[in-house]
Coordinates of C-alpha atoms in Angstrom, one line a residue:
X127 CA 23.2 15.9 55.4
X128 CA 25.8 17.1 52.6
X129 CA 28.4 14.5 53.8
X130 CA 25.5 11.3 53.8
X131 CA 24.6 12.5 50.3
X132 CA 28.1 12.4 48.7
X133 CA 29.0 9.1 50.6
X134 CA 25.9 7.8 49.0
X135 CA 26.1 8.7 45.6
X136 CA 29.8 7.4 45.6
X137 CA 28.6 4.3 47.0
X138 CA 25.9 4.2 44.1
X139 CA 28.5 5.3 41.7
X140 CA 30.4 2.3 43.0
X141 CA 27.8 -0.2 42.8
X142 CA 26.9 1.0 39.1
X143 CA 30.5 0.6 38.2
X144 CA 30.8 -2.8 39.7
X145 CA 27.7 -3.6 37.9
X146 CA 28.5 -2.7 34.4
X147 CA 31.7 -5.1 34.7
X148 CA 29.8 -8.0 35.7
X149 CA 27.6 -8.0 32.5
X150 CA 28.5 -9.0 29.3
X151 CA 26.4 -8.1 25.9
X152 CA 24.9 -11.1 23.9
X153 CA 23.9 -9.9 20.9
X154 CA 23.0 -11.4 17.3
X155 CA 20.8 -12.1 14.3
X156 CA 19.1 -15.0 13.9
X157 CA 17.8 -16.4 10.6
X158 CA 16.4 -19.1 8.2
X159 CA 19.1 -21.8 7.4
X160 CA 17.6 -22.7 4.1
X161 CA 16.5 -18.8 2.9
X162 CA 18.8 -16.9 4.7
X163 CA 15.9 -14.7 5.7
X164 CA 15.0 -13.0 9.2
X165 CA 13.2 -15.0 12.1
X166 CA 11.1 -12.4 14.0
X167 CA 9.8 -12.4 17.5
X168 CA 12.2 -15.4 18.3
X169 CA 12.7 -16.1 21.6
X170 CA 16.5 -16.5 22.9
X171 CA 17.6 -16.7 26.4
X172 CA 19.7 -18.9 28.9
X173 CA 17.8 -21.9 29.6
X174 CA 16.6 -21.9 33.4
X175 CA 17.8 -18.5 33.8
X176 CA 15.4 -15.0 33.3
X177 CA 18.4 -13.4 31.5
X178 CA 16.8 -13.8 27.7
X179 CA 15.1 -11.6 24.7
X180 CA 13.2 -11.6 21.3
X181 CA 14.4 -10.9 18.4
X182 CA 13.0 -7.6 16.9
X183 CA 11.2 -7.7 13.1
X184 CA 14.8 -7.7 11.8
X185 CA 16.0 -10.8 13.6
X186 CA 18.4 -8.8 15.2
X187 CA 18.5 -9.5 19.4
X188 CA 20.5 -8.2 22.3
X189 CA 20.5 -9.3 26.5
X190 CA 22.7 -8.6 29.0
X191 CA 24.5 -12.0 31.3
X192 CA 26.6 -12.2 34.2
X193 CA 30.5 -12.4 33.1
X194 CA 31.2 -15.3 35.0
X195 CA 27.9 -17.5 34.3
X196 CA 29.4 -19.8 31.8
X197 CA 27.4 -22.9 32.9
X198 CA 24.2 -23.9 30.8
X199 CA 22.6 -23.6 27.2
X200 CA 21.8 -20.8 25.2
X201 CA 18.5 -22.0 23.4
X202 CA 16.5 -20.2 20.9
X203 CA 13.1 -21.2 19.4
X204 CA 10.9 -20.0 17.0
X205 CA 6.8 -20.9 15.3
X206 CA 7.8 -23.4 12.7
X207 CA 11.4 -24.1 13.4
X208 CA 13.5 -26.4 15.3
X209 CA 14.5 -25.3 18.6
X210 CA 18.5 -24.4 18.1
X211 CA 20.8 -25.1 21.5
X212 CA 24.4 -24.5 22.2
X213 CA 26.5 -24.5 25.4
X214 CA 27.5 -21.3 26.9
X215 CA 31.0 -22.0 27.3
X216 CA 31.8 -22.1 23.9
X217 CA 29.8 -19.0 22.6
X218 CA 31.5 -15.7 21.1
X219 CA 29.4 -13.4 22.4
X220 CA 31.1 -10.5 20.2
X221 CA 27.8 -11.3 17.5
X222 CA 25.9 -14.1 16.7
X223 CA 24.1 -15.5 13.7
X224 CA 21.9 -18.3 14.8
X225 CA 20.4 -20.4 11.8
X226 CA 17.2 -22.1 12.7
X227 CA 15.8 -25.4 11.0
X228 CA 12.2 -25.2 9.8
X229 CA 10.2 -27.7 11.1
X230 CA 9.8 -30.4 8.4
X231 CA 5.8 -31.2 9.4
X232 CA 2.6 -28.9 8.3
X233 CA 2.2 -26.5 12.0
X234 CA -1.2 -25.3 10.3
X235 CA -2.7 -22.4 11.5
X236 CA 0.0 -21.4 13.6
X237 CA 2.8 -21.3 10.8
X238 CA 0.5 -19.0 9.0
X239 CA 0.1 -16.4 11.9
X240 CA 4.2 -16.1 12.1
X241 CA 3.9 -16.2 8.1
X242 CA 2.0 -13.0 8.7
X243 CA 4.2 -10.6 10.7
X244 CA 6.6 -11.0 8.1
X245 CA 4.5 -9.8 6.0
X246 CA 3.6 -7.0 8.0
X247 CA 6.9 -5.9 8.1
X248 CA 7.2 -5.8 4.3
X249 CA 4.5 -3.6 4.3
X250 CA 5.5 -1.1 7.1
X251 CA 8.9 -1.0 5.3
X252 CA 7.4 -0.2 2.1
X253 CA 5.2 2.8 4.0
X254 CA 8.2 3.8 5.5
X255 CA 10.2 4.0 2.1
X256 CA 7.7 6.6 0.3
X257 CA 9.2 9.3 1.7
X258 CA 12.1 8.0 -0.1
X259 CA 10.7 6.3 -3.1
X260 CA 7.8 8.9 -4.0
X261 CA 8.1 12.7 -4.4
X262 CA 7.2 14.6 -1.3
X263 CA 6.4 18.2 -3.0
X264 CA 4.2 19.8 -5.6
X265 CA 3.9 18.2 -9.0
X266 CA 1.7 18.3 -12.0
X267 CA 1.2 16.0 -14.7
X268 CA -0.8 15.7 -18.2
X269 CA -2.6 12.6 -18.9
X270 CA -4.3 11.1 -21.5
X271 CA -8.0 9.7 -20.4
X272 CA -10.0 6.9 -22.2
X273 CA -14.0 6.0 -20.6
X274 CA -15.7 3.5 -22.4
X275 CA -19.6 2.0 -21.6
X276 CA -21.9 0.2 -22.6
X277 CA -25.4 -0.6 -21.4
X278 CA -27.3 -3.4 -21.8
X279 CA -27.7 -3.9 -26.2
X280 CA -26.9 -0.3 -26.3
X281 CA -23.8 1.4 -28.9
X282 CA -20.3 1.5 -27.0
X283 CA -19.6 4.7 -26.0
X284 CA -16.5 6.2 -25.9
X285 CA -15.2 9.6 -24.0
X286 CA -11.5 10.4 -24.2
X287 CA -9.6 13.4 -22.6
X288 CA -6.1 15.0 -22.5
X289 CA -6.5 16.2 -18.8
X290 CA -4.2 18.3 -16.5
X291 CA -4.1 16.8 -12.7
X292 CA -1.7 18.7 -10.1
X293 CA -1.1 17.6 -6.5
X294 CA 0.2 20.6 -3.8
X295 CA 2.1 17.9 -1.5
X296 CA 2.8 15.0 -3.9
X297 CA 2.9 11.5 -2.2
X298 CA 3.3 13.1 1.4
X299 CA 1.0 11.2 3.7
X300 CA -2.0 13.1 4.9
X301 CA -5.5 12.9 6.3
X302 CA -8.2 12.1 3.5
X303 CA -9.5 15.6 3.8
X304 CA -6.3 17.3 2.8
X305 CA -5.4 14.8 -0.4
X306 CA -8.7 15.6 -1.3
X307 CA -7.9 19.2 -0.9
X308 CA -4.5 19.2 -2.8
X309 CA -5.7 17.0 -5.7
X310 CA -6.9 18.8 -8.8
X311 CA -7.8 18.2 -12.2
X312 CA -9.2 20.0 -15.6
X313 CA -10.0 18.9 -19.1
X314 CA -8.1 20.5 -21.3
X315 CA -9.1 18.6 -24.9
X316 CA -11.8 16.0 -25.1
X317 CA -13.1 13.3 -28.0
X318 CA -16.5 11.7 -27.9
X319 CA -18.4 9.2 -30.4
X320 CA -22.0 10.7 -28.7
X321 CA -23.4 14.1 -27.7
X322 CA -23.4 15.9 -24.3
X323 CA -27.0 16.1 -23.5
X324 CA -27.3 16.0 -19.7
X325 CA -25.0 16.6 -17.6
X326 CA -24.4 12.6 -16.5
X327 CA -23.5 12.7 -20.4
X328 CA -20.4 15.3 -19.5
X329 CA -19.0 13.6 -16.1
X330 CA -15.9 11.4 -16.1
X331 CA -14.7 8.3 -13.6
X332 CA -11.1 10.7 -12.4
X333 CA -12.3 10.5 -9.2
X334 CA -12.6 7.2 -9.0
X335 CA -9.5 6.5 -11.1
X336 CA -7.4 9.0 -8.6
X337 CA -8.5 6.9 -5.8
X338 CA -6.9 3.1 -7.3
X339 CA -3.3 5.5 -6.5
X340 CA -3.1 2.9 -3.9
X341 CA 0.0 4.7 -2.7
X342 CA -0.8 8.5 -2.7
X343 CA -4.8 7.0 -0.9
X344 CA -4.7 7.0 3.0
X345 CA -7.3 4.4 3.4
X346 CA -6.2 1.1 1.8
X347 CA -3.8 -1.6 3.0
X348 CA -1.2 0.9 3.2
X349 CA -2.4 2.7 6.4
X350 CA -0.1 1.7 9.4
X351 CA -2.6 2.4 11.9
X352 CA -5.3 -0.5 10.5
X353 CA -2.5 -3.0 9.0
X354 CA -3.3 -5.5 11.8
X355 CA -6.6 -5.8 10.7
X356 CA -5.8 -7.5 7.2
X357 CA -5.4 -10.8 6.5
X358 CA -1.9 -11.4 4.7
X359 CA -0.5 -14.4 2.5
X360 CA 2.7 -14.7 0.0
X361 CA 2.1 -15.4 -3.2
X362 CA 4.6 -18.0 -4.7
X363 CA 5.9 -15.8 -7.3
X364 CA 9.1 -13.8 -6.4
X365 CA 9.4 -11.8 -9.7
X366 CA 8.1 -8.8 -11.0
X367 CA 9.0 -7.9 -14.8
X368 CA 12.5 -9.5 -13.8
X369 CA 12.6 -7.9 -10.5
X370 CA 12.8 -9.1 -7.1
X371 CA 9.5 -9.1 -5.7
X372 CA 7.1 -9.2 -2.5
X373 CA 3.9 -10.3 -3.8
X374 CA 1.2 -10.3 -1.0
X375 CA -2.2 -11.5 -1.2
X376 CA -4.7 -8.6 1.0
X377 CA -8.2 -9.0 1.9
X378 CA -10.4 -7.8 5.2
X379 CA -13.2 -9.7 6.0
X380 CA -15.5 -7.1 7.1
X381 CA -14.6 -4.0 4.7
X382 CA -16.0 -0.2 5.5
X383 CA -15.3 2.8 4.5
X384 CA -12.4 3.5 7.8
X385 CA -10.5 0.5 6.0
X386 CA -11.1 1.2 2.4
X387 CA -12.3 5.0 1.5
X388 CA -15.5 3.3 -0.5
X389 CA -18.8 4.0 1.0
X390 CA -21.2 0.9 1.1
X391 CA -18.4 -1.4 0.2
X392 CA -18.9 -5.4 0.2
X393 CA -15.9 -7.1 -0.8
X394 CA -12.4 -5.8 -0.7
X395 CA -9.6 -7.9 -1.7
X396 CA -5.9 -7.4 -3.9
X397 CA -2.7 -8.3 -4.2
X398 CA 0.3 -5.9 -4.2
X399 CA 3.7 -6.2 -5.4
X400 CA 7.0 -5.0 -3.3
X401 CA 10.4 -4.2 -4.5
X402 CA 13.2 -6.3 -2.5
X403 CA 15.5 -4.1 -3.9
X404 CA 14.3 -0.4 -2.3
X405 CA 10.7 -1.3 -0.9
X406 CA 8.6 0.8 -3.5
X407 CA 5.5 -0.3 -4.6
X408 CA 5.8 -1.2 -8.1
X409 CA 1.9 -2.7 -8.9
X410 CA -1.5 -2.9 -7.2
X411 CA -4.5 -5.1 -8.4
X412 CA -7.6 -4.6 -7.0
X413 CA -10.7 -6.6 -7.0
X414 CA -13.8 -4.5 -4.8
X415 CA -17.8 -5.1 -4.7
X416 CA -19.9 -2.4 -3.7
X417 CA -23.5 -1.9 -3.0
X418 CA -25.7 0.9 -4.2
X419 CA -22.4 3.1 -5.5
X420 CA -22.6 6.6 -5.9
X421 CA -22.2 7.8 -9.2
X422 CA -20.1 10.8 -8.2
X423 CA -17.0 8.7 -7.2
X424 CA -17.0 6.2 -3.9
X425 CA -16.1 8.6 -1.2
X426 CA -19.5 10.4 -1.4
X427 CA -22.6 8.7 -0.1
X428 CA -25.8 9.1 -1.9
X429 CA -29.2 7.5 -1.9
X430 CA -30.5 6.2 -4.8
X431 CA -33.9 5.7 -5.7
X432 CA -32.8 2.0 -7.6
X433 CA -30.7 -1.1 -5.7
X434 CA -27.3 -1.4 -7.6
X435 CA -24.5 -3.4 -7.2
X436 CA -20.9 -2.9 -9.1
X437 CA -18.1 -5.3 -9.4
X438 CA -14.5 -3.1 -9.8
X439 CA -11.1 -4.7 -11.0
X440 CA -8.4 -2.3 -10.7
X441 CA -5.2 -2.0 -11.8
X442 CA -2.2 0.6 -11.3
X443 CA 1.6 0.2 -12.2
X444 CA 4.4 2.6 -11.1
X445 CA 7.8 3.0 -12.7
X446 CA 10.5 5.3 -11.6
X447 CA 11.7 8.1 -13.5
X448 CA 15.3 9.8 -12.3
X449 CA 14.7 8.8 -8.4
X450 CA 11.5 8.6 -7.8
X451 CA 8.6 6.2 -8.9
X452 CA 5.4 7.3 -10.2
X453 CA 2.0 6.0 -11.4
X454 CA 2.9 4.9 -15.2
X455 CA -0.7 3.0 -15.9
X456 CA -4.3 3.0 -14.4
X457 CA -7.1 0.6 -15.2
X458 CA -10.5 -0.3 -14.1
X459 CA -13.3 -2.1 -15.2
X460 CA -16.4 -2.2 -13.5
X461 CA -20.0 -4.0 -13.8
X462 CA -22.9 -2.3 -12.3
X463 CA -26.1 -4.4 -12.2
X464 CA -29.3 -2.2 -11.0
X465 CA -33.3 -2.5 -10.4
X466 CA -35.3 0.4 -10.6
X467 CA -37.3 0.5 -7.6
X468 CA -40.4 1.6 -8.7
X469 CA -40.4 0.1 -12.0
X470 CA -38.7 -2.7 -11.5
X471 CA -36.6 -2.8 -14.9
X472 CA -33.2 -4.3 -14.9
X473 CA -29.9 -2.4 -16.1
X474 CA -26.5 -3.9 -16.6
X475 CA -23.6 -1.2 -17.3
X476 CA -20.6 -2.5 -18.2
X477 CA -17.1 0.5 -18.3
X478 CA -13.6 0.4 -18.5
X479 CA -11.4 3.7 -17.9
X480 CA -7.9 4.2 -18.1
X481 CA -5.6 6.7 -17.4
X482 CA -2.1 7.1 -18.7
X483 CA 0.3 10.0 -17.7
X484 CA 2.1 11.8 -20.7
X485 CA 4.6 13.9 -18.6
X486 CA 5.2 14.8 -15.1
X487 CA 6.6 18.2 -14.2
X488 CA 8.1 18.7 -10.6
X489 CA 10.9 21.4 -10.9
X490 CA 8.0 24.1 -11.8
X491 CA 4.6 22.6 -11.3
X492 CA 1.1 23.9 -12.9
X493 CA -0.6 24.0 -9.6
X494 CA -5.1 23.9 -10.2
X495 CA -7.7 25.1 -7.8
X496 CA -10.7 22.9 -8.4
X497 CA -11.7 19.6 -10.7
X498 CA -13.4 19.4 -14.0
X499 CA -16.2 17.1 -12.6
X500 CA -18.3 17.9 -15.7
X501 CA -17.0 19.0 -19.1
X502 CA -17.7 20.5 -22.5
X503 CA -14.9 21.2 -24.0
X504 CA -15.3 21.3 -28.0
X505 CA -13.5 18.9 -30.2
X506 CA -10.8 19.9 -31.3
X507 CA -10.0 18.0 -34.7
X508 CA -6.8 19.2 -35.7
X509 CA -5.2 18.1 -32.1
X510 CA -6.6 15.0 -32.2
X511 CA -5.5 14.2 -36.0
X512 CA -1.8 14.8 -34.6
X513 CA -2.2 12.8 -31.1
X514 CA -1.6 9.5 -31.6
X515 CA -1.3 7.1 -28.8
X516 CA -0.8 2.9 -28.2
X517 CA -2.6 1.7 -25.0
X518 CA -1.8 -1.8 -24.7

């Protein structure tokens, strides 16, 4: 039994051997001859042969062939290019770099769908670069908060706010639950043209404002696990504020609250802008339409006793400051249109909030335990006649 054992592993041995010097690697990168960019999923092989692959997100591909089959083609063919040929018997198989032609007529609907994984790729990179691009511990930060609304013919009002916000894992990414849990915030100063006198006088928008951080959120575009389920397009413009861009066009047909973190939501569409150079996110525009919304911020669901509906446009830019980037400017507008039930009066409320971060600390951070849903903090005149402060 020993002695039929090692005569067969040496056989097998032999065989492997034998094996591995029959083959030879073909391996490469195939690309766009007129951008110099990646072709994904391609399809390369040996014509009339099974010996073949596609090439991976990154162009790159790789197949094993017999050493001595130097007889036929090596094609390689791709949505919306021209299929590329070459005879084996010429090929350096050390490594490729196969340049496809793009087809010169309109392939439709099918040009868009391989349009698309590119795009998807430029996304996942970019989710895999915040480790990378955004801090991954503690930080605090102080902020300076502006809420203005108006209701129908009524006075502007105005609510401003030097606020403290502190996050216990920074841009690590986690389930809803827990960003929730380590995201806090207090008022630590505030300015108002009116008086508090209920408490829907005293609350602010931060929640809602928190959530347009498109990139510290879990459940926007930027969650790997529903990605497929957007529909992508590249906007023409390649620049952003003389950088190198991405600039992708988002929207998902049949939003919900898995997709976007909004209860009762609508309409969900934006566009998002990509740095070529390192993959961070640099800017986020949001447009969002949402029925019945909860005045308490858009990841609780409440029930009303009116029928609403608000129109949001968002806005958030990041810049990076030493290494990492970090949210430099948040805007939203919204439009809230409601009917009392029972009355049946009409209300139009118009807003606009901002929120601009004055410092960020990381080194030593101010950690908080709760949020300042609801404040009544008294003027203070004396730090507001020395705060001055162009929002543009």
């Amino acid at each position: 039994m020993l002695r039929i054992w090692i005569i067969s592993a040496a056989l097998l041995f032999g065989v492997l051997s034998l094996t591995a010097q029959e083959q030879k690697i073909i391996k490469g990168t195939i690309t766009d001859k007129r951008t110099g960019d990646a072709v994904p999923y391609a399809n390369i092989g040996i014509e009339g042969t099974y010996w073949g692959a596609a090439s991976n997100a990154d162009g790159y591909f790789e197949f094993k062939v017999p050493t001595d089959n130097t007889i036929g083609s090596l094609f390689a063919s791709a949505v919306g290019y021209e299929a590329f040929r070459t005879d084996l018997a010429s090929l350096n198989t050390a490594s490729l770099t196969i340049q496809l032609e793009p087809t010169a007529y309109d392939i439709g609907e099918v040009s868009v769908s391989a349009n698309s994984l590119v795009l998807l790729k430029t996304i996942r990179d970019a989710v895999d670069a915040i480790s990378s691009n955004y801090e991954q511990g503690p930080l605090s930060m102080s902020a300076y908060y502006k809420y203005k609304k108006s209701v129908d013919n009524q006075p502007v009002r105005v609510d401003e706010a030097i606020v403290e916000l502190s996050d216990a894992s920074g841009y690590k990414r986690e389930n809803p639950l827990k960003e929730q849990q380590n995201r806090n915030y207090r008022v630590t100063e505030t300015r108002r043209n009116f008086d508090v006198k209920k408490l829907a006088d005293g609350m602010n928008q931060l929640d809602n404002l928190l959530t347009c951080d498109v990139v510290r959120t879990r459940r926007n575009l930027l969650d790997n696990n529903f990605l497929q389920n957007w529909d992508l397009s590249a906007d023409p413009t390649e620049k952003y504020e003389g950088r190198d861009a991405w600039i992708i066009n988002y929207t998902i047909n049949k939003p919900d609250f898995e997709h976007t973190g909004i209860f009762n939501v609508t309409s969900y569409h934006g566009k998002i802008y990509i740095s070529k150079e390192d993959k961070a996110i640099l800017r986020n525009e949001l447009w969002i339409q949402v029925a019945n919304p909860s005045q308490h911020g858009w990841s609780i669901a409440t029930e009303r006793a009116k029928a609403s509906m608000a129109e949001y446009e968002i806005m958030i830019n990041y810049r990076k400051s030493g290494t990492k980037y970090f949210p430099s400017f948040t805007k939203m507008v919204s439009r809230e249109t409601s009917t009392n039930q029972n009355s049946g009066a009409t209300q139009t409320v118009t807003s606009e909030s901002y929120l601009l971060p004055l410092s960020t600390e990381t080194l030593r951070p101010k950690l908080l335990d709760k949020r300042d849903y609801y404040s009544e903090v008294p003027f203070n005149k004396n730090f507001w006649e020395s705060f001055t402060l162009a929002v543009e």
